[in-house]
CSV table of C-alpha atoms in Angstrom, one decimal:
chain,number,residue,atom,x,y,z
K,1,MET,CA,23.1,137.9,105.8
K,2,ASP,CA,27.1,136.5,105.7
K,3,PHE,CA,27.7,136.0,109.2
K,4,GLN,CA,31.4,135.5,108.4
K,5,ALA,CA,32.1,138.5,106.5
K,6,LEU,CA,30.1,140.9,109.2
K,7,VAL,CA,32.6,139.2,111.9
K,8,ASP,CA,35.6,139.7,109.5
K,9,SER,CA,34.7,143.4,109.6
K,10,CYS,CA,35.4,143.8,113.2
K,11,GLU,CA,38.7,144.5,114.6
K,12,MET,CA,38.2,142.9,117.9
K,13,ALA,CA,37.3,139.4,119.0
K,14,ALA,CA,34.0,138.9,117.6
K,15,ALA,CA,31.6,136.3,117.1
K,16,VAL,CA,27.6,135.7,115.7
K,17,LEU,CA,25.8,133.5,118.4
K,18,SER,CA,22.6,131.9,118.2
K,19,VAL,CA,19.9,131.4,120.8
K,20,GLN,CA,17.1,128.9,120.6
K,21,LYS,CA,13.7,130.3,121.8
K,22,THR,CA,11.5,127.8,123.9
K,23,ASP,CA,7.9,127.8,124.0
K,24,ASP,CA,8.3,128.4,127.7
K,25,GLY,CA,9.6,132.0,126.8
K,26,HIS,CA,13.0,130.7,128.0
K,27,TYR,CA,15.7,129.3,125.9
K,28,GLY,CA,17.4,126.3,124.5
K,29,ASP,CA,21.0,125.9,122.9
K,30,ILE,CA,23.1,128.9,122.3
K,31,ARG,CA,25.6,128.2,119.8
K,32,ILE,CA,28.6,130.2,118.4
K,33,VAL,CA,27.5,130.4,114.7
K,34,ARG,CA,30.5,132.3,113.3
K,35,ALA,CA,33.6,134.1,114.4
K,36,ASN,CA,36.7,136.0,113.4
K,37,GLU,CA,40.1,134.8,113.5
K,38,MET,CA,40.9,136.9,116.8
K,39,TYR,CA,37.9,134.8,118.4
K,40,LYS,CA,39.1,131.9,117.7
K,41,LYS,CA,42.6,132.6,118.6
K,42,ILE,CA,41.4,133.3,121.8
K,43,MET,CA,39.3,130.4,122.2
K,44,GLY,CA,41.8,128.0,121.2
K,45,PRO,CA,41.9,124.7,118.9
K,46,ASN,CA,38.8,123.3,120.3
K,47,TYR,CA,36.6,126.2,118.6
K,48,ARG,CA,34.4,125.0,115.6
K,49,ASP,CA,31.3,126.8,113.8
K,50,ASN,CA,27.9,126.2,115.2
K,51,MET,CA,29.2,124.6,118.6
K,52,ILE,CA,27.2,125.3,122.0
K,53,TYR,CA,29.2,127.7,123.7
K,54,SER,CA,29.4,125.7,126.7
K,55,ASP,CA,31.5,123.2,125.2
K,56,LEU,CA,34.1,125.7,124.7
K,57,ILE,CA,34.2,127.9,127.9
K,58,PRO,CA,32.1,127.3,131.4
K,59,LYS,CA,28.5,127.8,131.3
K,60,GLU,CA,27.6,131.0,132.8
K,61,PRO,CA,24.0,131.8,133.6
K,62,ASN,CA,24.6,135.6,133.8
K,63,PHE,CA,26.0,135.6,130.3
K,64,GLU,CA,23.1,133.2,129.0
K,65,ASP,CA,20.6,135.8,130.0
K,66,PHE,CA,22.6,138.7,128.2
K,67,CYS,CA,22.8,136.5,125.1
K,68,TYR,CA,18.8,136.0,125.4
K,69,ARG,CA,17.7,139.6,126.1
K,70,CYS,CA,20.0,140.8,123.1
K,71,ALA,CA,19.0,138.0,120.3
K,72,VAL,CA,15.4,137.2,121.2
K,73,LEU,CA,14.1,140.7,123.0
K,74,LYS,CA,16.6,142.6,120.8
K,75,GLN,CA,18.1,144.7,123.3
K,76,HIS,CA,21.5,146.4,122.8
K,77,LEU,CA,23.5,145.4,125.9
K,78,HIS,CA,27.0,146.1,127.2
K,79,ALA,CA,28.8,144.5,130.4
K,80,TYR,CA,32.2,144.7,131.8
K,81,ILE,CA,32.3,141.9,134.2
K,82,ASP,CA,34.8,140.0,136.4
K,83,THR,CA,34.6,136.3,134.7
K,84,LYS,CA,35.3,134.0,137.6
K,85,SER,CA,35.9,130.9,135.3
K,86,MET,CA,38.3,132.5,133.3
K,87,GLY,CA,39.9,134.7,135.5
K,88,VAL,CA,40.0,137.9,133.4
K,89,TRP,CA,37.6,141.1,133.2
K,90,ILE,CA,35.4,141.2,129.9
K,91,ASP,CA,34.2,144.1,128.2
K,92,GLY,CA,31.7,142.7,125.7
K,93,THR,CA,29.1,144.3,123.9
K,94,TYR,CA,25.9,142.8,122.7
K,95,ILE,CA,24.3,143.8,119.5
K,96,PRO,CA,20.4,142.2,118.2
K,97,LEU,CA,20.5,141.7,114.6
K,98,SER,CA,17.8,142.2,112.5
K,99,SER,CA,14.6,139.8,112.5
K,100,ASN,CA,15.4,139.2,108.8
K,101,VAL,CA,17.8,136.7,109.5
K,102,ASP,CA,16.2,134.9,112.2
K,103,TYR,CA,14.0,132.0,112.1
K,104,ASP,CA,11.1,130.9,114.1
K,105,ASP,CA,12.9,129.7,116.9
K,106,ILE,CA,16.5,130.8,116.2
K,107,CYS,CA,17.8,134.6,116.8
K,108,HIS,CA,20.7,136.0,116.4
K,109,PHE,CA,23.2,138.5,117.7
K,110,LEU,CA,26.9,140.0,117.5
K,111,PHE,CA,29.0,139.7,120.4
K,112,PHE,CA,32.3,141.6,120.5
K,113,PHE,CA,34.6,141.9,123.7
K,114,GLU,CA,38.2,142.4,124.8
K,115,PHE,CA,40.0,141.0,128.0
K,116,ASN,CA,41.8,142.3,131.0
K,117,GLN,CA,43.6,141.1,133.4
K,118,SER,CA,42.5,143.6,135.9
K,119,PRO,CA,39.8,146.1,136.2
K,120,GLU,CA,40.0,149.5,134.3
K,121,SER,CA,38.3,152.3,136.1
K,122,GLN,CA,37.6,154.2,132.8
K,123,LYS,CA,35.7,150.9,131.5
K,124,MET,CA,34.2,150.6,134.7
K,125,SER,CA,32.7,154.1,134.8
K,126,ASP,CA,31.4,153.6,130.9
K,127,ILE,CA,27.7,153.3,132.7
K,128,SER,CA,24.3,155.3,132.3
K,129,ALA,CA,23.5,158.6,133.6
K,130,GLU,CA,21.1,156.8,136.0
K,131,THR,CA,23.6,154.9,137.3
K,132,ALA,CA,26.1,157.5,137.4
K,133,SER,CA,23.8,159.2,139.7
K,134,PHE,CA,23.3,156.5,142.1
K,135,VAL,CA,26.6,155.7,142.5
K,136,ILE,CA,28.0,159.3,142.9
K,137,LYS,CA,25.2,159.9,145.7
K,138,THR,CA,26.2,156.1,147.3
K,139,CYS,CA,29.8,157.4,147.7
K,140,ILE,CA,29.1,160.8,148.9
K,141,ASN,CA,27.1,159.0,151.7
K,142,LEU,CA,29.4,156.6,152.6
K,143,ARG,CA,31.5,159.6,153.7
K,144,GLY,CA,28.7,161.8,154.8
K,145,THR,CA,28.5,160.8,158.3
K,146,GLU,CA,31.1,160.2,161.2
K,147,SER,CA,29.4,156.8,161.9
K,148,PHE,CA,30.5,154.0,159.9
K,149,TYR,CA,27.3,151.9,160.8
K,150,ASP,CA,25.0,155.2,160.0
K,151,SER,CA,26.5,155.2,156.4
K,152,MET,CA,26.0,151.7,155.9
K,153,LYS,CA,22.1,152.1,156.9
K,154,VAL,CA,22.0,154.9,154.7
K,155,VAL,CA,23.6,153.2,151.9
K,156,ILE,CA,21.5,150.0,152.1
K,157,SER,CA,18.2,151.9,152.6
K,158,ASP,CA,18.9,153.7,149.3
K,159,ILE,CA,19.5,150.2,147.6
K,160,GLN,CA,16.2,148.9,148.7
K,161,LYS,CA,14.4,151.9,147.6
K,162,GLN,CA,16.2,151.7,144.1
K,163,THR,CA,15.9,147.9,143.6
K,164,GLU,CA,11.9,148.3,145.1
K,165,SER,CA,13.0,145.3,146.8
K,166,PHE,CA,11.6,143.5,149.5
K,167,CYS,CA,14.9,143.3,151.5
K,168,SER,CA,18.1,144.8,150.9
K,169,SER,CA,21.0,143.6,153.1
K,170,ILE,CA,24.7,143.5,153.8
K,171,ILE,CA,26.0,140.3,155.3
K,172,MET,CA,29.4,139.7,156.4
K,173,VAL,CA,31.0,136.3,156.2
K,174,ASP,CA,34.0,134.7,157.8
K,175,LYS,CA,34.1,131.2,156.6
K,176,GLU,CA,37.4,130.6,158.2
K,177,ARG,CA,36.3,131.2,161.5
K,178,GLU,CA,33.0,130.1,160.8
K,179,LYS,CA,31.4,133.4,161.5
K,180,TYR,CA,29.0,135.6,159.9
K,181,ALA,CA,26.5,138.3,160.9
K,182,THR,CA,24.0,141.1,159.3
K,183,LEU,CA,26.0,144.5,159.2
K,184,CYS,CA,22.8,146.2,158.2
K,185,ALA,CA,19.4,145.7,156.2
K,186,LYS,CA,16.4,147.5,155.3
K,187,PHE,CA,13.1,145.9,154.4
K,188,SER,CA,10.1,147.2,152.6
K,189,ASP,CA,7.9,146.8,155.7
K,190,ASP,CA,9.6,148.3,158.6
K,191,LYS,CA,8.1,145.8,161.2
K,192,ILE,CA,10.0,143.2,159.4
K,193,THR,CA,13.6,142.5,160.9
K,194,MET,CA,16.3,140.3,160.1
K,195,ASP,CA,15.5,138.3,163.0
K,196,ASP,CA,12.3,137.1,161.1
K,197,PHE,CA,14.7,135.3,158.7
K,198,ALA,CA,17.2,133.7,161.1
K,199,PRO,CA,15.8,130.3,160.5
K,200,TYR,CA,16.9,130.1,156.8
K,201,LEU,CA,20.3,132.0,157.2
K,202,THR,CA,21.9,129.1,158.6
K,203,PRO,CA,25.9,128.2,158.5
K,204,ASP,CA,25.3,125.5,155.5
K,205,VAL,CA,23.5,128.0,153.8
K,206,VAL,CA,25.2,131.1,154.4
K,207,PHE,CA,28.9,129.3,153.7
K,208,SER,CA,27.4,127.7,150.5
K,209,TRP,CA,27.4,131.4,149.0
K,210,GLU,CA,31.3,131.4,148.2
K,211,GLU,CA,31.4,128.1,146.4
K,212,THR,CA,28.3,129.0,144.2
K,213,LEU,CA,30.0,132.4,143.2
K,214,LYS,CA,33.3,130.8,142.2
K,215,MET,CA,32.2,130.5,138.7
K,216,ARG,CA,30.0,134.0,138.4
K,217,ASP,CA,30.4,137.2,139.3
K,218,ILE,CA,26.9,137.7,140.8
K,219,VAL,CA,23.8,135.4,141.6
K,220,ILE,CA,20.9,136.5,139.9
K,221,ILE,CA,17.3,135.0,140.1
K,222,LYS,CA,14.5,136.5,138.2
K,223,ASP,CA,12.1,133.8,138.0
K,224,GLU,CA,11.1,130.1,138.8
K,225,TYR,CA,13.2,129.0,136.1
K,226,ASP,CA,16.5,130.6,137.3
K,227,MET,CA,15.5,129.2,141.0
K,228,ALA,CA,15.2,125.7,139.4
K,229,GLU,CA,18.7,126.0,137.4
K,230,LEU,CA,20.4,127.0,140.7
K,231,GLU,CA,18.3,124.3,142.9
K,232,LYS,CA,20.8,121.8,140.6
K,233,GLN,CA,24.0,123.3,142.0
K,234,ASN,CA,22.9,124.4,145.5
K,235,PRO,CA,19.7,122.7,146.7
K,236,VAL,CA,20.3,123.7,150.6
K,237,TRP,CA,20.1,127.2,149.6
K,238,VAL,CA,17.3,127.1,147.2
K,239,LYS,CA,15.3,125.3,149.8
K,240,SER,CA,16.2,128.0,152.4
K,241,LEU,CA,15.2,130.5,149.7
K,242,ARG,CA,11.5,128.9,149.0
K,243,GLY,CA,10.9,128.7,152.7
K,244,ALA,CA,11.8,132.4,153.3
K,245,GLY,CA,9.3,133.5,150.3
K,246,VAL,CA,12.0,134.5,148.0
K,247,LYS,CA,10.9,134.8,144.0
K,248,SER,CA,13.7,136.7,142.9
K,249,LEU,CA,17.3,137.5,144.2
K,250,LEU,CA,21.1,139.4,143.6
K,251,LEU,CA,23.8,138.0,145.4
K,252,VAL,CA,27.0,140.1,144.9
K,253,PRO,CA,30.3,139.1,147.0
K,254,LEU,CA,32.1,142.0,148.7
K,255,SER,CA,35.8,141.2,148.2
K,256,GLN,CA,39.1,142.4,149.4
K,257,GLY,CA,41.6,140.9,146.2
K,258,LYS,CA,40.1,137.4,145.9
K,259,LYS,CA,38.8,137.1,149.5
K,260,MET,CA,35.1,137.5,149.8
K,261,PHE,CA,34.4,138.6,153.1
K,262,GLY,CA,30.5,139.4,152.7
K,263,VAL,CA,27.6,139.8,150.3
K,264,LEU,CA,25.0,142.4,149.1
K,265,PHE,CA,21.8,140.7,149.2
K,266,VAL,CA,18.8,141.8,147.7
K,267,SER,CA,15.6,140.1,147.4
K,268,ASN,CA,12.3,140.1,145.4
K,269,PHE,CA,13.5,143.2,143.5
K,270,ASN,CA,12.0,144.9,140.5
K,271,VAL,CA,13.1,142.4,138.1
K,272,GLU,CA,11.8,144.5,135.0
K,273,ARG,CA,14.5,146.9,135.7
K,274,LEU,CA,17.2,143.7,135.6
K,275,VAL,CA,20.0,145.0,133.3
K,276,GLU,CA,19.8,148.9,134.9
K,277,ILE,CA,19.7,147.2,138.3
K,278,LYS,CA,22.5,144.8,137.5
K,279,GLU,CA,24.6,147.5,136.7
K,280,PHE,CA,24.3,149.9,139.2
K,281,ILE,CA,24.5,147.1,142.0
K,282,GLU,CA,27.9,145.5,140.6
K,283,LEU,CA,29.4,149.1,140.6
K,284,THR,CA,27.9,149.7,144.2
K,285,ALA,CA,29.3,146.6,145.1
K,286,PHE,CA,32.3,147.5,144.3
K,287,PHE,CA,32.8,150.9,146.4
K,288,LEU,CA,31.1,149.0,149.3
K,289,SER,CA,34.0,146.6,149.6
K,290,SER,CA,36.3,149.0,149.5
K,291,GLU,CA,34.9,151.3,152.0
K,292,ILE,CA,34.3,148.2,154.6
K,293,ALA,CA,37.7,146.7,153.7
K,294,ASN,CA,39.1,150.0,154.7
K,295,ASN,CA,37.2,150.5,158.2
K,296,ASP,CA,39.0,148.0,160.2
K,297,LEU,CA,37.0,145.2,158.9
K,298,MET,CA,38.5,142.6,160.9
K,299,GLU,CA,37.8,144.7,164.4
K,300,ARG,CA,34.3,145.3,163.5
K,301,LEU,CA,33.8,141.9,162.0
K,302,GLU,CA,34.6,140.6,165.4
K,303,PHE,CA,32.2,142.8,167.1
K,304,MET,CA,29.5,142.2,164.7
K,305,SER,CA,29.8,138.3,164.2
K,306,ASN,CA,29.6,137.2,167.7
K,307,VAL,CA,26.5,135.5,167.4
K,308,ASP,CA,25.3,132.4,169.4
K,309,PHE,CA,24.0,130.4,166.4
K,310,LEU,CA,21.7,128.2,168.7
K,311,THR,CA,19.4,131.2,169.6
K,312,ASN,CA,20.4,134.0,167.2
K,313,VAL,CA,20.9,136.4,169.7
K,314,LYS,CA,24.5,137.9,170.3
K,315,ASN,CA,26.9,136.0,172.5
K,316,ARG,CA,29.3,136.8,175.4
K,317,ASN,CA,32.2,137.9,173.4
K,318,SER,CA,29.7,140.6,171.8
K,319,MET,CA,28.1,141.4,174.9
K,320,ASN,CA,31.8,142.3,176.5
K,321,ALA,CA,33.0,144.2,173.1
K,322,ARG,CA,29.7,146.0,173.4
K,323,VAL,CA,30.5,147.2,177.2
K,324,ASP,CA,34.1,147.9,175.9
K,325,PHE,CA,33.1,150.2,173.0
K,326,HIS,CA,30.8,151.8,176.0
K,327,VAL,CA,33.4,152.6,178.3
K,328,SER,CA,35.9,153.8,176.1
K,329,GLY,CA,33.2,156.2,174.5
K,330,LYS,CA,33.1,154.8,170.9
K,331,ARG,CA,29.6,153.6,170.9
K,332,LEU,CA,27.7,154.7,174.4
K,333,VAL,CA,24.6,152.7,175.4
K,334,LEU,CA,22.5,155.8,175.7
K,335,ALA,CA,21.3,157.1,178.9
K,336,PRO,CA,18.6,156.6,180.5
K,337,PHE,CA,19.2,152.6,180.3
K,338,GLY,CA,18.3,149.3,182.0
K,339,VAL,CA,19.6,146.1,182.1
K,340,ILE,CA,18.1,142.9,182.8
K,341,PHE,CA,19.8,139.3,183.5
K,342,ALA,CA,17.6,136.6,183.0
K,343,ASP,CA,18.5,133.0,183.9
K,344,LEU,CA,16.8,130.1,183.0
K,345,ASN,CA,15.1,127.7,185.3
K,346,GLY,CA,14.8,124.2,185.2
K,347,LEU,CA,17.4,123.8,182.0
K,348,LYS,CA,18.9,120.9,183.8
K,349,GLN,CA,15.8,119.1,184.5
K,350,GLN,CA,14.7,119.5,181.0
K,351,ASN,CA,18.0,118.2,179.6
K,352,ASP,CA,17.8,115.2,182.0
K,353,SER,CA,14.3,114.2,181.0
K,354,GLY,CA,14.2,115.3,177.2
K,355,GLY,CA,18.0,115.1,176.3
K,356,HIS,CA,20.0,118.1,175.3
K,357,GLU,CA,17.9,118.5,171.9
K,358,ALA,CA,15.0,119.6,174.7
K,359,GLY,CA,17.3,121.8,176.5
K,360,ASP,CA,18.3,123.4,173.3
K,361,ASN,CA,14.9,124.0,172.5
K,362,LEU,CA,14.0,125.7,175.7
K,363,LEU,CA,17.2,127.8,175.1
K,364,LYS,CA,15.8,128.8,171.8
K,365,ASN,CA,12.4,129.5,173.3
K,366,ALA,CA,13.7,131.9,175.9
K,367,ALA,CA,15.6,133.9,173.2
K,368,LEU,CA,12.5,134.2,171.4
K,369,LEU,CA,10.4,135.4,174.6
K,370,LEU,CA,13.0,137.9,175.2
K,371,LYS,CA,12.9,139.2,171.4
K,372,LYS,CA,9.3,139.4,172.1
K,373,HIS,CA,9.6,142.1,174.6
K,374,PHE,CA,12.8,143.7,173.7
K,375,GLU,CA,12.8,143.2,170.0
K,376,ASP,CA,14.4,146.5,169.7
K,377,ASN,CA,17.2,146.3,172.2
K,378,GLU,CA,20.4,144.3,172.7
K,379,ILE,CA,20.0,140.9,173.6
K,380,TYR,CA,23.1,138.8,174.5
K,381,ARG,CA,23.3,135.1,175.8
K,382,SER,CA,26.0,135.6,178.1
K,383,GLY,CA,26.6,132.1,179.4
K,384,GLY,CA,24.9,128.8,179.3
K,385,ASP,CA,21.7,129.1,180.5
K,386,GLU,CA,21.9,133.1,180.9
K,387,PHE,CA,20.8,136.0,178.9
K,388,VAL,CA,21.3,139.8,179.1
K,389,VAL,CA,19.4,142.4,177.6
K,390,ILE,CA,20.7,145.8,177.7
K,391,VAL,CA,17.6,148.6,177.1
K,392,PRO,CA,18.9,152.0,175.9
K,393,ASN,CA,17.3,155.6,176.0
K,394,CYS,CA,14.3,154.2,178.2
K,395,LYS,CA,12.5,156.0,181.0
K,396,LYS,CA,12.1,153.9,184.2
K,397,ALA,CA,8.2,153.6,184.2
K,398,LYS,CA,8.6,151.9,180.7
K,399,PHE,CA,11.6,149.9,181.7
K,400,GLU,CA,9.5,148.7,184.7
K,401,GLU,CA,6.7,147.8,182.8
K,402,LYS,CA,8.6,145.7,180.4
K,403,VAL,CA,10.3,143.7,182.9
K,404,ALA,CA,7.0,143.2,184.8
K,405,ALA,CA,5.4,141.9,181.3
K,406,LEU,CA,8.2,139.5,181.1
K,407,ARG,CA,8.1,138.3,184.7
K,408,ALA,CA,4.3,137.5,184.3
K,409,GLU,CA,4.7,135.4,180.9
K,410,SER,CA,7.8,133.3,182.4
K,411,GLY,CA,7.2,132.4,186.1
K,412,TYR,CA,6.4,129.0,187.4
K,413,GLY,CA,4.7,126.8,185.4
K,414,ALA,CA,5.2,128.6,182.0
K,415,GLU,CA,7.0,127.0,179.1
K,416,VAL,CA,9.9,129.0,179.6
K,417,SER,CA,10.6,130.2,183.4
K,418,LEU,CA,13.1,132.7,184.3
K,419,ALA,CA,15.0,134.1,187.2
K,420,ILE,CA,15.2,137.8,186.7
K,421,GLY,CA,17.5,140.7,187.9
K,422,ALA,CA,16.8,144.3,186.7
K,423,ASP,CA,18.5,147.7,187.0
K,424,TRP,CA,17.8,151.3,185.7
K,425,SER,CA,20.0,154.3,185.6
K,426,ASP,CA,19.9,157.7,184.2
K,427,LYS,CA,23.6,158.2,184.2
K,428,SER,CA,25.8,157.1,181.4
K,429,ASP,CA,28.8,155.8,183.5
K,430,ASP,CA,26.7,153.4,185.5
K,431,LEU,CA,26.4,150.5,182.6
K,432,ARG,CA,28.9,148.3,184.4
K,433,LEU,CA,27.2,149.2,188.2
K,434,CYS,CA,23.5,148.3,186.5
K,435,MET,CA,24.9,145.1,185.3
K,436,HIS,CA,26.3,143.9,188.7
K,437,ASN,CA,23.2,144.9,190.4
K,438,ALA,CA,21.1,143.3,187.9
K,439,ASP,CA,23.0,140.1,188.2
K,440,GLU,CA,23.0,139.9,192.0
K,441,ALA,CA,19.4,140.7,191.9
K,442,MET,CA,18.7,137.5,189.5
K,443,TYR,CA,20.4,135.2,191.4
K,444,ALA,CA,18.4,136.7,194.6
K,445,ASP,CA,15.4,135.6,192.2
K,446,LYS,CA,17.0,132.4,191.2
K,447,ASN,CA,17.4,131.3,194.9
K,448,LYS,CA,13.9,132.1,195.9
K,449,PHE,CA,12.3,130.1,192.9
K,450,TYR,CA,14.2,126.9,194.0
K,451,ASN,CA,13.3,127.7,198.0
K,452,ASP,CA,9.4,128.3,196.9
K,453,HIS,CA,9.6,125.5,194.2
K,454,PRO,CA,11.9,122.2,195.4
K,455,ASP,CA,10.3,120.2,192.6
K,456,MET,CA,12.6,121.8,190.2
K,457,ALA,CA,15.9,119.8,190.0
K,458,ARG,CA,18.7,122.9,190.2
K,459,LYS,CA,21.6,120.6,190.4
């Protein structure tokens, strides 16, 4: 086949590229075999026939995956993407060339494209019927309830089902204020929560995502080969992914303008449907970005991201915001409810004997104990060694049973010893009174503890 004649017949910028097959089912060199004059003009004076493409433009894993799928697997593909490395949107079409022009280890395809400085709605809407149906449903769900959080939960649940993933989540990230938090998440197993993966979502991992996304529109991991390639760029994150049992991954930035404020995170999805999933995930992320940005983002992020990094429960600012939301009627704690104040006994003694690392471990274990008994409720670290738990929509007998179980596991001599105060009410306007009563009861319990056990150094 006369490749030069083929590309010269195209009115858009066009080139024939070759993909080298490897014995392990992946690919080696990707070369620009021939290009028309428009393509050469766009690429500049460094272009030459048969050159490796990454000698001309920055290496892009997702582009390489499409090249492989088109040339080797003979898939006809189209993509409209934001190329971070070039600062433009590319409307690209990939057409496989017949096998009679291929060799044993070299396959070819035709690639033609055009640039846009900003996204165009008509081209973004040029999608499959299946993707269009899902995206329309997403848009309806985003506006389908009065509650922003309920809408996000519905959408993320739909994404989890559509991708057949282990987990789909939206994670908010504010790098400037060094804060991040999960907005919503859906697991294939309802017994699993994001708390189970808190040890892997550390600040050094979360705040590395923006740098990783600088040169690509989406991070895609479909197998161990891709994981190893990502490891070269971001070893800290890959170590975390391996520890969490992640085998495949989609990470899409959520942005307003050029500022990333979060990510759509999908793990262990159906990689056999990658091309289809990539199409609707990117478009869905576009609408999610708009909806979140328009929903008074900074106020909500202030509330959502106030997480205590040591214990992975919410901090005092978040607790105060929660109380304010209840009092203003914006987001009520459903009555009847109970409140628990829990303060560590012997933290200073632990710090003195084992150092602050031992004290930090005690605080972490206290948080884990509270999660064990109140995993579905709101847990806050309200002070240095003090925690508060709000238990909404809970009958008095059940609440007292849970408090008794916590007391039984945190008495004198236990790994985690807690002074506990609790109060319950069936009136929605009693939240502050309940918190006051529980606080007073906790201090009474602490005084009794130190009177009964003077061996525990208090000051």
